[in-house]
Amino acid sequence: MRQLSGIAASPGLAIARAYRLQQATYVPVRAAVSDPQAEAGRFRQAVEQAGRELEAIRQQTEERLGSQKAEIFEAHLLLLEDPDLIDATLEKIEQEGVNAEFALHEVASAFIEALSAMDNELLRERAADLRDVSGRVMSALRGEPYSSVAHIADESIVIAADLTPSDTAQLDLTKVRGFVTEVGSRTSHSAIMARSMGIPAIVGAGSGVKEIPAGATVVVDAVEGRIIVDPDDGELAVYRERKEQYDRRQAALGELKRQPTVSRDGKRVELAANIGSVDDVQKAIDNGAEAIGLFRTEFLYMGRSAFPTEEEQFSVYKYVLEKMEGKPVVIRTLDIGGDKELSYWKLPEESNPFLGLRAVRLSLHREDLFRTQLRALLRASRYGNLKIMFPMIAVLEELQAAKRILREEKEKLLREGEPVSEKLEVGIMIEVPAAALAADLLAPEVDFFSIGTNDLIQYTMAADRMNETVSYLYQPCHPSILRLVQTVIRAARERGIWVGMCGEMAGDETAIPLLLGMGLHEFSMSAGSILPARALIRELDQAEWAGRVQETLAMSSQNEIKEYVQRAIRRNSE
Ligand code: PEP
Ligand code: MG
């Protein structure tokens, strides 16, 4: 038995025999051709053939996985028209009188090398796309099929150096149980496709993957990120059992997708998703989200060279609102600064950026940018159930200033004849201890609170959320944090406004019973945590946990509280 580890890119467990995907690294030799024009014609035909194949894969992907996943192949088809690849190859054939294979290899390799060296994940992925597309043209030139994945005959785990998006799209899911690759990241296209196809996958498992013999029995534990090659009988039995348990649990969770989130004693709460891009919306829906509880709009501003325009922002917000079909969508205004930077906007050097000019402080400092975002949001409001949220509010004056600017932009739009939703709500994140302690002073000014525990914990504990050496202080269930959270929930309830939580703590299985007991209305978390949270809440009795809250708040450490909660959950489920 041998073990390897890698990145669990698509969760699940699979056990089957290894199928080694042959990815011949063909390096053509330079040969002079007597008729460069005819050679150029041969290249054009190969490009056309690759285009036909890609179009078929695009259609097949659209049918199997939806139009969004099929977009990858639209991008590939565009590469077949890219002058830097196609025209440059033709030029090389015609001017140097060389064979098409050699010309293509030279041009594509230089292009791929340049992209791979970039310090930008998106561009590196583009290198993978280019490798895929040029490889396909090369196979067409040589009159060989491009990939053999579509013809796997037995139940298998596909083992490869890397899987191209087109390989992944063509996997025969009646045979392929999972895959393992040497390279790749959680965000590579093949990883994304594996998640939407629901097959277990481990990527980036390193050069040890080369040593997995074809035909060996392989366990892919894409929950823990482990690969076991040739397990003994004992190991095999353990993993078969684990796989069965995992599959049973997934099937049970799948049943909960369209179920409401209600506690055992009938208390209804809302489970929402945190998103950072339009792509995340589908994932939220697929995981049974009842709302978007936090759209981190800063990601719209990142990975580009200038601020997004009002129009660009408007179309993104409109898309998300429409996609959620009237379900609540909480969109947070720009939360930049601290650890989040924009390459095109150099913020002043600060010795304590987390305590400096960030989030709403920055929006109030650069009103022009803030107004652009607010206009885009107000205009989008009529396409769904929008709730605007200001991050990092510390004092009442900041909230009043932000609301004044919002009001001014709304009035301007109305004067311009642009409709704005009557139902639009305005709320704030509670992530600064000052705001938590004085939540009763802020509540009359807003429609809702959303507790941002990621920052609230770091500010309360004075422990940088990114600093490993003080991570022992990062304790969501410490009595100090729970007391602050309770203060906020009480202030909201007394004022009759709703209160949610969008920090990671909202998806923490130990915190959930206590938050439910305190009367939190909405829990917003990463999409993958929603169904396990729903399963848990349906097992809990809200009134019982309300009774336990005071007892836990009197305890002296996170450990004591965690043990108490876990014991109570176990007792409940027995
Ligand atoms: C938080 O601080 O809890 C939060 C949700 O915001 P972010 O993680 O984006 O700072
Ligand atoms: Mg925050």
Coordinates of C-alpha atoms and ligand atoms in Angstrom, one line a residue:
M1 CA 0.0 0.0 0.0
R2 CA 1.2 3.5 -0.8
Q3 CA -0.3 6.8 0.1
L4 CA -0.2 10.2 -1.7
S5 CA -1.9 13.4 -0.8
G6 CA -3.3 16.2 -2.8
I7 CA -5.9 18.9 -3.0
A8 CA -9.5 17.5 -2.6
A9 CA -10.9 19.4 -5.5
S10 CA -14.3 17.7 -5.7
P11 CA -15.5 15.9 -2.6
G12 CA -16.4 12.2 -2.3
L13 CA -14.9 8.8 -2.1
A14 CA -14.2 6.4 -5.0
I15 CA -12.6 2.9 -5.3
A16 CA -11.7 1.4 -8.6
R17 CA -8.8 0.4 -10.8
A18 CA -6.3 2.9 -12.1
Y19 CA -6.7 3.9 -15.8
R20 CA -3.6 5.8 -16.8
L21 CA -4.5 8.5 -19.4
Q22 CA -1.8 8.4 -22.0
Q23 CA -0.8 12.0 -22.8
A24 CA 2.0 11.5 -25.2
T25 CA 4.3 14.5 -25.2
Y26 CA 4.9 14.6 -28.9
V27 CA 7.7 17.0 -30.0
P28 CA 7.8 17.4 -33.8
V29 CA 11.0 17.8 -35.7
R30 CA 11.6 20.6 -38.1
A31 CA 11.2 19.6 -41.7
A32 CA 11.4 21.8 -44.8
V33 CA 8.3 21.6 -47.0
S34 CA 8.3 22.0 -50.8
D35 CA 4.9 23.7 -51.0
P36 CA 4.4 26.0 -48.0
Q37 CA 1.0 27.1 -49.4
A38 CA -0.3 23.5 -49.4
E39 CA 1.2 23.0 -45.9
A40 CA -0.7 26.2 -44.7
G41 CA -3.9 24.7 -46.2
R42 CA -3.3 21.4 -44.3
F43 CA -2.9 23.5 -41.1
R44 CA -6.2 25.4 -41.8
Q45 CA -8.0 22.1 -42.3
A46 CA -6.7 20.8 -39.0
V47 CA -7.9 24.0 -37.3
E48 CA -11.3 23.5 -38.9
Q49 CA -11.5 19.9 -37.7
A50 CA -10.5 20.9 -34.2
G51 CA -13.3 23.5 -34.4
R52 CA -15.8 20.9 -35.3
E53 CA -14.7 18.6 -32.4
L54 CA -14.8 21.5 -29.9
E55 CA -18.3 22.6 -31.1
A56 CA -19.5 19.0 -30.5
I57 CA -18.0 19.0 -27.0
R58 CA -19.5 22.5 -26.3
Q59 CA -22.9 21.2 -27.2
Q60 CA -22.5 18.0 -25.2
T61 CA -21.3 20.0 -22.2
E62 CA -24.2 22.4 -22.5
E63 CA -26.7 19.5 -22.4
R64 CA -25.0 17.8 -19.5
L65 CA -23.8 20.6 -17.3
G66 CA -25.5 23.8 -18.5
S67 CA -24.5 26.8 -20.5
Q68 CA -22.2 28.3 -18.0
K69 CA -19.8 25.3 -18.0
A70 CA -20.0 25.2 -21.8
E71 CA -18.6 28.7 -21.9
I72 CA -15.1 27.2 -21.4
F73 CA -15.4 25.7 -24.9
E74 CA -16.6 29.0 -26.4
A75 CA -13.4 30.4 -25.1
H76 CA -11.5 27.5 -26.7
L77 CA -13.3 28.1 -30.0
L78 CA -12.2 31.7 -29.8
L79 CA -8.6 30.5 -29.4
L80 CA -8.9 28.9 -32.8
E81 CA -9.3 32.4 -34.2
D82 CA -6.6 33.9 -32.1
P83 CA -4.1 35.6 -34.4
D84 CA -1.3 35.1 -31.9
L85 CA -1.7 31.4 -32.3
I86 CA -3.2 30.8 -35.8
D87 CA -1.9 33.6 -37.9
A88 CA 1.5 33.4 -36.2
T89 CA 1.7 29.6 -37.1
L90 CA 0.6 30.3 -40.7
E91 CA 3.2 33.0 -41.0
K92 CA 5.9 30.6 -39.8
I93 CA 4.9 27.9 -42.2
E94 CA 4.8 30.3 -45.2
Q95 CA 7.8 32.4 -44.4
E96 CA 10.1 29.7 -43.1
G97 CA 8.8 26.9 -45.3
V98 CA 8.5 24.5 -42.4
N99 CA 6.1 21.7 -41.6
A100 CA 2.8 22.7 -39.8
E101 CA 3.5 20.5 -36.8
F102 CA 6.8 22.2 -36.0
A103 CA 5.4 25.7 -36.6
L104 CA 2.4 25.1 -34.3
H105 CA 4.6 23.6 -31.6
E106 CA 7.0 26.5 -31.7
V107 CA 4.3 29.2 -31.6
A108 CA 2.1 27.5 -29.0
S109 CA 5.0 26.6 -26.7
A110 CA 6.3 30.2 -26.6
F111 CA 2.8 31.4 -25.9
I112 CA 2.1 28.8 -23.2
E113 CA 5.5 29.4 -21.5
A114 CA 4.9 33.1 -21.3
L115 CA 1.4 32.7 -19.8
S116 CA 2.5 30.0 -17.4
A117 CA 5.2 32.2 -16.0
M118 CA 2.6 34.9 -15.1
D119 CA 1.9 35.6 -11.5
N120 CA -1.8 35.4 -12.1
E121 CA -3.9 32.3 -11.7
L122 CA -6.3 33.3 -14.5
L123 CA -3.5 33.7 -17.0
R124 CA -2.0 30.4 -16.0
E125 CA -5.3 28.8 -16.6
R126 CA -5.4 30.3 -20.0
A127 CA -2.1 28.5 -20.6
A128 CA -3.9 25.2 -19.8
D129 CA -6.6 26.2 -22.3
L130 CA -4.1 26.9 -24.9
R131 CA -2.3 23.6 -24.3
D132 CA -5.6 21.8 -24.8
V133 CA -6.6 23.6 -28.0
S134 CA -3.1 23.4 -29.6
G135 CA -2.9 19.8 -28.6
R136 CA -6.2 19.1 -30.4
V137 CA -5.0 20.9 -33.6
M138 CA -1.8 18.9 -33.4
S139 CA -3.7 15.6 -33.2
A140 CA -5.8 16.6 -36.2
L141 CA -2.6 17.4 -38.1
R142 CA -1.3 13.9 -37.3
G143 CA -4.6 12.2 -38.1
E144 CA -4.9 10.8 -34.5
P145 CA -7.7 11.0 -32.0
Y146 CA -7.0 13.7 -29.5
S147 CA -8.0 12.0 -26.3
S148 CA -8.8 8.5 -25.2
V149 CA -11.0 9.4 -22.1
A150 CA -14.2 8.9 -24.0
H151 CA -13.4 5.3 -24.6
I152 CA -12.7 3.9 -21.1
A153 CA -14.2 0.5 -21.0
D154 CA -14.2 -0.5 -17.3
E155 CA -15.0 1.2 -14.0
S156 CA -11.9 3.3 -13.4
I157 CA -10.1 6.1 -11.6
V158 CA -8.4 8.2 -14.3
I159 CA -4.8 9.0 -13.4
A160 CA -3.2 11.8 -15.4
A161 CA -0.5 14.4 -15.3
D162 CA -3.2 17.0 -15.9
L163 CA -6.7 16.8 -17.2
T164 CA -7.7 19.4 -19.8
P165 CA -11.2 20.8 -19.7
S166 CA -12.1 18.9 -22.8
D167 CA -10.9 15.6 -21.3
T168 CA -13.0 16.3 -18.2
A169 CA -16.1 17.2 -20.2
Q170 CA -15.8 13.9 -22.1
L171 CA -15.4 11.6 -19.1
D172 CA -17.9 8.8 -19.4
L173 CA -19.6 9.0 -16.0
T174 CA -21.0 5.4 -16.2
K175 CA -17.4 4.2 -16.1
V176 CA -15.2 6.9 -14.5
R177 CA -15.5 6.9 -10.7
G178 CA -13.0 9.7 -10.0
F179 CA -9.7 11.2 -11.1
V180 CA -6.3 12.1 -9.8
T181 CA -3.8 14.5 -11.3
E182 CA -0.3 15.5 -10.7
V183 CA -0.9 19.3 -11.1
G184 CA -3.8 21.6 -10.8
S185 CA -5.5 23.7 -8.2
R186 CA -9.0 23.9 -6.6
T187 CA -9.9 26.7 -9.1
S188 CA -8.6 25.0 -12.3
H189 CA -11.3 24.3 -14.9
S190 CA -11.1 20.6 -14.5
A191 CA -11.6 20.9 -10.7
I192 CA -14.6 23.2 -11.3
M193 CA -16.1 20.7 -13.8
A194 CA -15.5 17.8 -11.5
R195 CA -17.5 19.5 -8.8
S196 CA -20.4 20.2 -11.1
M197 CA -20.3 16.6 -12.4
G198 CA -20.2 15.4 -8.8
I199 CA -17.2 13.1 -9.3
P200 CA -14.5 12.8 -6.6
A201 CA -11.3 14.4 -7.7
I202 CA -7.9 15.0 -6.2
V203 CA -5.6 17.4 -8.1
G204 CA -2.0 18.6 -7.5
A205 CA -1.0 15.3 -6.0
G206 CA 2.6 15.7 -7.3
S207 CA 5.0 13.6 -9.2
G208 CA 4.2 10.4 -7.1
V209 CA 1.2 10.1 -9.4
K210 CA 3.5 8.9 -12.1
E211 CA 4.2 5.8 -10.0
I212 CA 0.6 4.6 -9.8
P213 CA 0.6 1.5 -12.0
A214 CA -2.2 1.0 -14.5
G215 CA -4.7 -1.5 -13.2
A216 CA -3.8 -1.0 -9.5
T217 CA -6.7 -0.7 -7.1
V218 CA -6.9 3.0 -6.0
V219 CA -8.9 4.6 -3.3
V220 CA -9.6 8.3 -3.9
D221 CA -10.5 9.9 -0.6
A222 CA -11.4 13.4 -1.9
V223 CA -12.8 14.4 1.5
E224 CA -9.4 14.2 3.2
G225 CA -7.3 14.6 0.0
R226 CA -5.7 11.2 0.2
I227 CA -5.0 8.6 -2.4
I228 CA -4.3 5.0 -1.4
V229 CA -2.7 2.7 -4.0
D230 CA -3.0 -1.0 -3.6
P231 CA -4.7 -1.0 -0.2
D232 CA -4.6 -4.3 1.8
D233 CA -7.9 -6.0 2.6
G234 CA -8.3 -4.3 5.9
E235 CA -7.8 -0.9 4.4
L236 CA -10.1 -1.6 1.6
A237 CA -12.9 -2.7 4.0
V238 CA -12.4 0.5 6.0
Y239 CA -12.7 2.7 2.9
R240 CA -15.7 0.8 1.5
E241 CA -17.5 1.4 4.8
R242 CA -16.5 5.1 4.7
K243 CA -17.6 5.5 1.1
E244 CA -21.0 4.0 1.9
Q245 CA -21.4 6.2 4.9
Y246 CA -20.4 9.3 2.9
D247 CA -22.8 8.4 0.0
R248 CA -25.7 7.8 2.4
R249 CA -25.1 11.1 4.1
Q250 CA -24.9 12.9 0.7
A251 CA -28.1 11.3 -0.4
A252 CA -29.8 12.4 2.8
L253 CA -28.5 15.9 2.4
G254 CA -29.6 16.0 -1.2
E255 CA -33.2 15.4 0.1
L256 CA -32.9 18.5 2.2
K257 CA -32.2 20.8 -0.8
R258 CA -35.7 22.0 -1.2
Q259 CA -36.8 21.5 2.5
P260 CA -37.3 24.5 4.7
T261 CA -34.9 25.2 7.6
V262 CA -37.0 24.6 10.6
S263 CA -36.0 23.4 14.0
R264 CA -37.6 20.4 15.6
D265 CA -40.0 22.6 17.6
G266 CA -41.0 24.5 14.4
K267 CA -38.9 27.6 14.5
R268 CA -38.0 28.8 11.0
V269 CA -34.7 30.4 10.2
E270 CA -33.1 31.2 6.9
L271 CA -29.9 29.6 5.5
A272 CA -28.1 31.9 3.0
A273 CA -24.9 31.7 1.0
N274 CA -21.9 34.0 0.9
I275 CA -20.8 34.7 -2.7
G276 CA -17.9 36.6 -4.3
S277 CA -18.9 36.4 -8.0
V278 CA -21.7 35.7 -10.3
D279 CA -20.4 32.2 -10.8
D280 CA -21.1 31.5 -7.2
V281 CA -24.8 32.1 -7.5
Q282 CA -25.6 28.8 -9.2
K283 CA -23.5 27.0 -6.6
A284 CA -25.6 28.7 -3.9
I285 CA -28.8 27.6 -5.5
D286 CA -27.5 24.0 -6.1
N287 CA -26.8 23.8 -2.4
G288 CA -30.2 24.8 -1.3
A289 CA -29.5 28.5 -0.3
E290 CA -32.7 30.4 0.6
A291 CA -31.0 33.7 0.1
I292 CA -27.7 35.4 -0.6
G293 CA -26.6 36.7 2.8
L294 CA -23.4 38.3 1.7
F295 CA -22.2 39.3 -1.8
R296 CA -18.6 40.5 -1.3
T297 CA -18.5 43.1 -4.1
E298 CA -14.8 43.8 -3.7
F299 CA -14.1 40.8 -6.0
L300 CA -15.8 42.8 -8.8
Y301 CA -13.0 45.4 -8.3
M302 CA -10.2 42.9 -8.3
G303 CA -8.2 41.2 -11.0
R304 CA -8.6 44.1 -13.4
S305 CA -6.8 47.4 -14.3
A306 CA -9.5 50.0 -13.5
F307 CA -12.6 50.5 -11.4
P308 CA -15.7 48.8 -12.7
T309 CA -18.1 51.3 -14.2
E310 CA -21.7 51.9 -13.0
E311 CA -23.0 50.0 -16.0
E312 CA -20.7 47.0 -15.4
Q313 CA -21.8 46.8 -11.7
F314 CA -25.4 47.3 -12.6
S315 CA -25.5 44.3 -14.9
V316 CA -23.8 42.1 -12.3
Y317 CA -26.2 43.1 -9.5
K318 CA -29.2 42.7 -11.8
Y319 CA -28.0 39.2 -12.8
V320 CA -27.6 38.1 -9.2
L321 CA -31.0 39.5 -8.2
E322 CA -32.8 38.0 -11.2
K323 CA -31.1 34.6 -10.7
M324 CA -32.3 34.5 -7.1
E325 CA -35.9 35.1 -8.3
G326 CA -37.2 37.3 -5.5
K327 CA -35.3 35.7 -2.7
P328 CA -33.3 38.1 -0.5
V329 CA -29.9 39.2 -1.8
V330 CA -27.7 41.2 0.6
I331 CA -25.1 43.1 -1.3
R332 CA -22.3 44.6 0.7
T333 CA -20.7 47.9 -0.5
L334 CA -17.0 47.9 -1.3
D335 CA -14.9 46.4 1.6
I336 CA -11.4 47.1 0.4
G337 CA -8.3 47.8 2.6
G338 CA -6.9 45.7 5.3
D339 CA -5.7 42.6 3.5
K340 CA -7.7 43.3 0.3
E341 CA -5.8 45.5 -2.2
L342 CA -6.5 46.8 -5.7
S343 CA -3.5 47.0 -8.0
Y344 CA -4.8 50.2 -9.7
W345 CA -5.5 52.0 -6.5
K346 CA -2.6 52.5 -4.2
L347 CA -3.8 53.2 -0.7
P348 CA -1.7 55.2 1.7
E349 CA 0.9 53.3 3.6
E350 CA -0.4 52.5 7.1
S351 CA 1.3 50.8 10.0
N352 CA -2.0 49.1 11.0
P353 CA -4.1 48.6 7.8
F354 CA -6.7 46.5 9.6
L355 CA -7.3 49.5 11.9
G356 CA -7.0 52.1 9.2
L357 CA -8.8 53.4 6.2
R358 CA -10.8 50.4 5.0
A359 CA -14.4 49.4 4.1
V360 CA -17.0 52.1 4.7
R361 CA -14.3 54.5 6.0
L362 CA -12.8 54.4 2.5
S363 CA -16.2 54.7 0.8
L364 CA -16.8 57.9 2.8
H365 CA -13.4 59.1 2.0
R366 CA -13.8 58.5 -1.8
E367 CA -17.5 59.5 -2.2
D368 CA -17.2 59.4 -6.0
L369 CA -16.6 55.7 -6.0
F370 CA -19.2 55.1 -3.4
R371 CA -21.8 57.0 -5.3
T372 CA -21.1 55.0 -8.5
Q373 CA -21.6 51.8 -6.6
L374 CA -24.8 53.0 -4.9
R375 CA -26.3 54.2 -8.2
A376 CA -25.7 50.8 -9.7
L377 CA -27.3 49.1 -6.7
L378 CA -30.3 51.4 -6.6
R379 CA -30.9 50.9 -10.3
A380 CA -30.7 47.1 -9.9
S381 CA -33.0 47.1 -6.9
R382 CA -36.2 46.7 -9.0
Y383 CA -35.0 43.3 -10.4
G384 CA -35.3 41.5 -7.1
N385 CA -35.2 41.6 -3.4
L386 CA -32.2 43.7 -2.7
K387 CA -30.7 44.6 0.7
I388 CA -27.8 47.0 0.8
M389 CA -25.2 46.5 3.5
F390 CA -22.4 48.8 4.8
P391 CA -19.3 47.1 6.1
M392 CA -17.3 48.0 9.2
I393 CA -19.6 50.6 10.7
A394 CA -18.2 51.6 14.1
V395 CA -20.2 54.7 15.0
L396 CA -23.6 56.1 14.3
E397 CA -22.2 59.1 12.4
E398 CA -20.7 56.8 9.7
L399 CA -24.0 55.1 9.2
Q400 CA -25.8 58.4 9.0
A401 CA -23.3 59.7 6.4
A402 CA -23.6 56.6 4.3
K403 CA -27.4 56.7 4.4
R404 CA -27.4 60.4 3.5
I405 CA -25.3 59.7 0.3
L406 CA -27.6 56.7 -0.5
R407 CA -30.7 59.0 -0.1
E408 CA -29.2 61.7 -2.3
E409 CA -28.4 59.2 -5.1
K410 CA -31.9 57.7 -4.8
E411 CA -33.5 61.1 -5.2
K412 CA -31.3 61.9 -8.2
L413 CA -32.3 58.7 -9.9
L414 CA -36.0 59.3 -9.2
R415 CA -35.7 62.7 -10.7
E416 CA -34.0 61.2 -13.7
G417 CA -37.1 58.9 -14.0
E418 CA -35.2 55.7 -12.9
P419 CA -37.4 53.5 -10.7
V420 CA -36.0 52.3 -7.4
S421 CA -37.6 49.5 -5.5
E422 CA -39.9 50.6 -2.6
K423 CA -38.9 47.4 -0.7
L424 CA -35.2 48.1 -0.6
E425 CA -33.7 47.5 2.8
V426 CA -30.6 49.0 4.3
G427 CA -28.5 47.3 6.9
I428 CA -25.0 47.1 8.4
M429 CA -22.4 44.6 9.3
I430 CA -21.6 44.4 12.9
E431 CA -17.9 43.5 12.9
V432 CA -16.4 46.2 15.1
P433 CA -16.8 45.6 18.9
A434 CA -17.9 49.2 19.4
A435 CA -20.8 48.6 17.1
A436 CA -21.7 45.3 18.8
L437 CA -21.7 46.9 22.3
A438 CA -23.7 49.8 21.1
A439 CA -26.0 47.9 18.7
D440 CA -29.1 49.3 20.5
L441 CA -28.0 52.8 19.3
L442 CA -27.6 51.7 15.7
A443 CA -30.7 49.5 15.4
P444 CA -33.2 52.4 15.0
E445 CA -31.4 53.5 11.9
V446 CA -31.4 50.2 9.9
D447 CA -33.6 47.4 8.6
F448 CA -31.2 44.6 9.6
F449 CA -27.8 43.7 11.1
S450 CA -25.5 41.0 9.8
I451 CA -22.8 40.0 12.3
G452 CA -19.4 39.7 10.6
T453 CA -17.6 37.4 13.0
N454 CA -14.5 37.0 10.9
D455 CA -13.5 40.6 11.8
L456 CA -15.4 40.8 15.1
I457 CA -13.3 38.0 16.5
Q458 CA -10.0 39.5 15.4
Y459 CA -10.9 42.9 16.8
T460 CA -12.3 41.5 20.0
M461 CA -9.4 39.2 20.7
A462 CA -6.8 41.7 19.2
A463 CA -5.5 38.7 17.1
D464 CA -4.9 39.2 13.4
R465 CA -7.1 36.7 11.5
M466 CA -4.3 35.9 9.1
N467 CA -1.5 35.4 11.7
E468 CA -0.9 31.7 12.4
T469 CA 1.1 32.3 15.5
V470 CA -1.9 33.9 17.3
S471 CA -4.5 31.7 15.8
Y472 CA -5.1 30.0 19.2
L473 CA -6.9 33.3 20.1
Y474 CA -9.2 33.1 17.2
Q475 CA -12.1 31.5 19.1
P476 CA -15.6 31.9 17.8
C477 CA -17.1 30.2 20.8
H478 CA -15.2 32.1 23.4
P479 CA -17.6 33.6 26.0
S480 CA -16.5 37.1 25.0
I481 CA -17.6 36.6 21.4
L482 CA -20.8 34.8 22.4
R483 CA -21.7 37.6 24.8
L484 CA -21.2 40.2 22.1
V485 CA -23.2 38.2 19.6
Q486 CA -26.0 37.9 22.1
T487 CA -25.9 41.7 22.8
V488 CA -26.4 42.3 19.0
I489 CA -29.2 39.8 18.6
R490 CA -31.0 41.2 21.6
A491 CA -30.7 44.8 20.4
A492 CA -32.1 43.7 17.0
R493 CA -35.0 41.8 18.5
E494 CA -35.9 44.6 20.9
R495 CA -36.1 47.0 17.9
G496 CA -38.0 44.5 15.8
I497 CA -35.4 44.2 13.0
W498 CA -34.0 41.0 11.6
V499 CA -30.4 39.9 12.4
G500 CA -28.1 37.5 10.5
M501 CA -24.6 36.4 10.6
C502 CA -22.3 36.2 7.6
G503 CA -18.9 35.3 9.2
E504 CA -17.6 31.8 9.1
M505 CA -19.0 31.2 12.6
A506 CA -22.5 31.0 11.0
G507 CA -21.6 27.6 9.5
D508 CA -19.7 26.3 12.6
E509 CA -21.5 23.2 13.8
T510 CA -20.7 24.0 17.4
A511 CA -21.9 27.6 17.2
I512 CA -25.1 26.9 15.3
P513 CA -27.1 25.5 18.3
L514 CA -26.2 28.5 20.4
L515 CA -27.0 31.0 17.7
L516 CA -30.3 29.3 17.1
G517 CA -30.9 29.5 20.9
M518 CA -30.1 33.2 20.9
G519 CA -32.7 33.8 18.2
L520 CA -30.5 34.5 15.1
H521 CA -32.8 34.8 12.1
E522 CA -30.4 34.2 9.2
F523 CA -27.2 32.2 8.9
S524 CA -25.0 33.0 5.9
M525 CA -22.1 30.7 5.0
S526 CA -20.2 29.1 2.1
A527 CA -22.5 27.2 -0.1
G528 CA -21.0 23.8 0.8
S529 CA -21.9 24.3 4.5
I530 CA -25.6 24.9 3.9
L531 CA -27.0 21.4 3.7
P532 CA -25.1 20.1 6.7
A533 CA -26.3 23.1 8.7
R534 CA -29.9 22.4 7.6
A535 CA -29.6 18.8 8.7
L536 CA -28.3 19.9 12.1
I537 CA -30.9 22.7 12.7
R538 CA -33.7 20.3 11.8
E539 CA -32.5 18.1 14.7
L540 CA -32.3 20.9 17.2
D541 CA -35.0 22.2 19.6
Q542 CA -34.8 26.0 19.6
A543 CA -36.5 26.5 22.9
E544 CA -34.3 23.9 24.5
W545 CA -31.2 25.7 23.2
A546 CA -32.6 29.1 24.3
G547 CA -32.6 27.7 27.8
R548 CA -29.0 26.5 27.5
V549 CA -27.5 29.8 26.3
Q550 CA -27.2 31.6 29.7
E551 CA -25.5 28.5 31.1
T552 CA -22.9 28.5 28.4
L553 CA -22.3 32.2 28.6
A554 CA -21.2 31.7 32.3
M555 CA -18.6 29.2 31.3
S556 CA -14.9 30.2 31.3
S557 CA -13.4 28.9 28.1
Q558 CA -14.2 28.0 24.5
N559 CA -13.2 24.4 25.2
E560 CA -15.7 24.1 28.0
I561 CA -18.5 25.5 25.8
K562 CA -17.6 23.3 22.9
E563 CA -17.6 20.1 25.0
Y564 CA -20.9 21.1 26.5
V565 CA -22.5 21.7 23.1
Q566 CA -21.2 18.6 21.6
R567 CA -22.4 16.5 24.6
A568 CA -25.8 18.0 24.4
I569 CA -26.1 17.3 20.6
R570 CA -25.0 13.7 21.1
R571 CA -27.6 13.3 23.9
N572 CA -30.3 14.8 21.6
S573 CA -29.5 12.4 18.8
E574 CA -29.5 9.3 21.0
Ligands
PEP1 C1 -16.6 39.2 8.4 O1 -15.8 40.0 8.7 O2 -17.1 38.4 9.2 C2 -17.1 39.1 7.0 C3 -18.1 38.3 6.6 O3 -16.4 39.9 6.1 P1 -15.0 39.6 5.4 O4 -14.7 38.1 5.8 O5 -15.2 39.8 4.0 O6 -14.1 40.6 6.1
MG2 MG -15.3 41.7 7.5

